[in-house]
GROMACS .gro file of C-alpha atoms in nm:
model
  148
    1MET     CA    1   0.000   0.000   0.000
    2LYS     CA    2   0.101   0.356  -0.048
    3THR     CA    3   0.217   0.566   0.244
    4ARG     CA    4  -0.096   0.778   0.224
    5SER     CA    5  -0.329   0.478   0.244
    6ILE     CA    6  -0.132   0.325   0.533
    7LEU     CA    7  -0.153   0.653   0.724
    8PHE     CA    8  -0.524   0.687   0.646
    9ASN     CA    9  -0.592   0.330   0.764
   10ARG     CA   10  -0.389   0.390   1.079
   11LEU     CA   11  -0.586   0.708   1.157
   12ILE     CA   12  -0.922   0.536   1.097
   13ILE     CA   13  -0.837   0.236   1.318
   14SER     CA   14  -0.701   0.467   1.590
   15SER     CA   15  -1.021   0.672   1.575
   16ILE     CA   16  -1.236   0.358   1.595
   17LEU     CA   17  -1.046   0.246   1.905
   18CYS     CA   18  -1.074   0.592   2.059
   19LEU     CA   19  -1.450   0.604   2.013
   20TYR     CA   20  -1.492   0.241   2.118
   21LEU     CA   21  -1.310   0.292   2.447
   22PHE     CA   22  -1.493   0.617   2.519
   23PHE     CA   23  -1.838   0.470   2.452
   24PHE     CA   24  -1.746   0.152   2.641
   25LEU     CA   25  -1.656   0.354   2.951
   26PHE     CA   26  -1.932   0.613   2.912
   27LEU     CA   27  -2.229   0.391   2.831
   28LEU     CA   28  -2.150   0.071   3.019
   29GLN     CA   29  -1.977   0.246   3.311
   30PRO     CA   30  -1.775  -0.055   3.423
   31PHE     CA   31  -1.538  -0.069   3.721
   32ASP     CA   32  -1.777   0.119   3.949
   33SER     CA   33  -1.748   0.439   3.745
   34ILE     CA   34  -2.121   0.496   3.789
   35ASN     CA   35  -2.045   0.616   4.142
   36TYR     CA   36  -1.780   0.859   4.018
   37ASN     CA   37  -1.946   1.201   4.015
   38HIS     CA   38  -1.757   1.484   3.855
   39PRO     CA   39  -1.884   1.778   3.648
   40TYR     CA   40  -1.641   1.691   3.366
   41LYS     CA   41  -1.678   1.314   3.382
   42THR     CA   42  -1.740   1.284   3.007
   43VAL     CA   43  -1.426   1.479   2.920
   44GLN     CA   44  -1.221   1.277   3.165
   45LEU     CA   45  -1.348   0.950   3.020
   46PHE     CA   46  -1.265   1.076   2.670
   47GLY     CA   47  -0.905   1.108   2.791
   48TYR     CA   48  -0.882   0.728   2.794
   49GLY     CA   49  -0.999   0.726   2.433
   50LEU     CA   50  -0.731   0.977   2.335
   51ILE     CA   51  -0.470   0.764   2.507
   52SER     CA   52  -0.583   0.460   2.307
   53PHE     CA   53  -0.577   0.670   1.986
   54PHE     CA   54  -0.218   0.785   2.033
   55SER     CA   55  -0.102   0.450   2.175
   56TYR     CA   56  -0.229   0.258   1.876
   57PHE     CA   57  -0.104   0.516   1.625
   58ILE     CA   58   0.246   0.516   1.778
   59THR     CA   59   0.271   0.139   1.817
   60ASP     CA   60   0.139   0.066   1.469
   61THR     CA   61   0.387   0.313   1.320
   62PHE     CA   62   0.666   0.153   1.522
   63SER     CA   63   0.562  -0.203   1.438
   64SER     CA   64   0.536  -0.135   1.066
   65ALA     CA   65   0.886   0.015   1.071
   66LYS     CA   66   1.022  -0.283   1.266
   67LYS     CA   67   0.808  -0.537   1.075
   68LEU     CA   68   0.648  -0.678   1.392
   69LYS     CA   69   0.376  -0.942   1.367
   70PHE     CA   70   0.019  -0.875   1.483
   71ASN     CA   71   0.055  -1.038   1.824
   72LYS     CA   72   0.374  -0.848   1.911
   73ASN     CA   73   0.212  -0.527   1.788
   74PHE     CA   74  -0.083  -0.587   2.020
   75VAL     CA   75   0.144  -0.660   2.317
   76VAL     CA   76   0.334  -0.334   2.260
   77PHE     CA   77   0.001  -0.149   2.220
   78PHE     CA   78  -0.129  -0.309   2.541
   79LEU     CA   79   0.182  -0.222   2.742
   80LEU     CA   80   0.201   0.137   2.619
   81GLY     CA   81  -0.173   0.202   2.637
   82SER     CA   82  -0.227   0.043   2.976
   83SER     CA   83   0.076   0.220   3.124
   84LEU     CA   84  -0.044   0.558   3.001
   85CYS     CA   85  -0.399   0.486   3.117
   86PHE     CA   86  -0.266   0.392   3.462
   87VAL     CA   87  -0.070   0.715   3.487
   88TYR     CA   88  -0.373   0.914   3.365
   89ASN     CA   89  -0.603   0.735   3.610
   90THR     CA   90  -0.370   0.775   3.906
   91LEU     CA   91  -0.256   1.133   3.854
   92ILE     CA   92  -0.549   1.303   3.677
   93ILE     CA   93  -0.859   1.113   3.787
   94ASN     CA   94  -0.770   1.000   4.142
   95HIS     CA   95  -0.502   1.258   4.234
   96LYS     CA   96  -0.278   0.998   4.400
   97SER     CA   97   0.087   0.904   4.374
   98ILE     CA   98   0.205   0.625   4.146
   99LYS     CA   99   0.296   0.293   4.313
  100ILE     CA  100   0.437  -0.009   4.131
  101ALA     CA  101   0.218  -0.258   4.323
  102GLY     CA  102  -0.087  -0.057   4.223
  103PHE     CA  103   0.032  -0.061   3.864
  104PHE     CA  104   0.032  -0.441   3.838
  105PHE     CA  105  -0.305  -0.466   4.014
  106TRP     CA  106  -0.450  -0.203   3.779
  107ILE     CA  107  -0.316  -0.381   3.470
  108ILE     CA  108  -0.467  -0.717   3.568
  109THR     CA  109  -0.796  -0.582   3.703
  110TYR     CA  110  -0.884  -0.298   3.466
  111ALA     CA  111  -0.661  -0.278   3.159
  112LEU     CA  112  -0.643  -0.642   3.055
  113PRO     CA  113  -1.021  -0.700   3.022
  114VAL     CA  114  -1.073  -0.379   2.827
  115PHE     CA  115  -0.779  -0.427   2.592
  116VAL     CA  116  -0.882  -0.787   2.522
  117THR     CA  117  -1.219  -0.657   2.397
  118MET     CA  118  -1.026  -0.435   2.156
  119LEU     CA  119  -0.841  -0.730   2.004
  120PRO     CA  120  -1.112  -0.834   1.753
  121ILE     CA  121  -1.165  -0.473   1.649
  122ILE     CA  122  -0.798  -0.429   1.570
  123TYR     CA  123  -0.769  -0.768   1.401
  124PHE     CA  124  -1.063  -0.725   1.165
  125SER     CA  125  -0.993  -0.357   1.102
  126LYS     CA  126  -0.649  -0.445   0.974
  127LYS     CA  127  -0.811  -0.663   0.707
  128ILE     CA  128  -1.006  -0.367   0.563
  129ASN     CA  129  -0.848  -0.107   0.337
  130PHE     CA  130  -1.030   0.204   0.456
  131TYR     CA  131  -0.846   0.417   0.207
  132GLU     CA  132  -1.011   0.248  -0.090
  133LYS     CA  133  -1.350   0.219   0.084
  134PHE     CA  134  -1.392   0.571   0.223
  135TYR     CA  135  -1.130   0.806   0.085
  136TYR     CA  136  -1.247   0.785  -0.275
  137THR     CA  137  -1.608   0.824  -0.161
  138PHE     CA  138  -1.536   1.172  -0.028
  139PHE     CA  139  -1.256   1.262  -0.267
  140PRO     CA  140  -1.320   1.094  -0.602
  141LYS     CA  141  -1.034   1.038  -0.843
  142ILE     CA  142  -1.013   1.287  -1.124
  143LYS     CA  143  -0.956   1.117  -1.456
  144LEU     CA  144  -0.848   1.322  -1.751
  145THR     CA  145  -0.919   1.173  -2.092
  146GLY     CA  146  -0.882   1.316  -2.434
  147ASP     CA  147  -0.682   1.323  -2.751
  148ASN     CA  148  -0.354   1.503  -2.795
   0.00000   0.00000   0.00000
């Protein structure tokens, strides 16, 4: 694929993961987040979506440069995304200090179940060429024909 189509696919998949994680946390309210009352709760939950967007975009760029397989790409995405989500949760949401024991507990309890639900989305999204499906719908190719 061309560089433009790879970048477009990467942006679409990252956006899908961002919206998926946001709606998962906002609508289902797992992990007792229904009891979390804050005036900017929606914005704070969208922060997790942004973290997944940038985590996937960075790891997919890195893995395509290093020619990593899908499972190694997902492990790198999981480690980067869950680490950043832990830091975001600890410092921004809960206003506490970071502890290593809390990190491993958070990864097993919260991050692993959510990231496992993202696995089929990533796997099947990689099979679709969004560039051909959507890009030419909005920006059709211009074909010039004629005699010289």
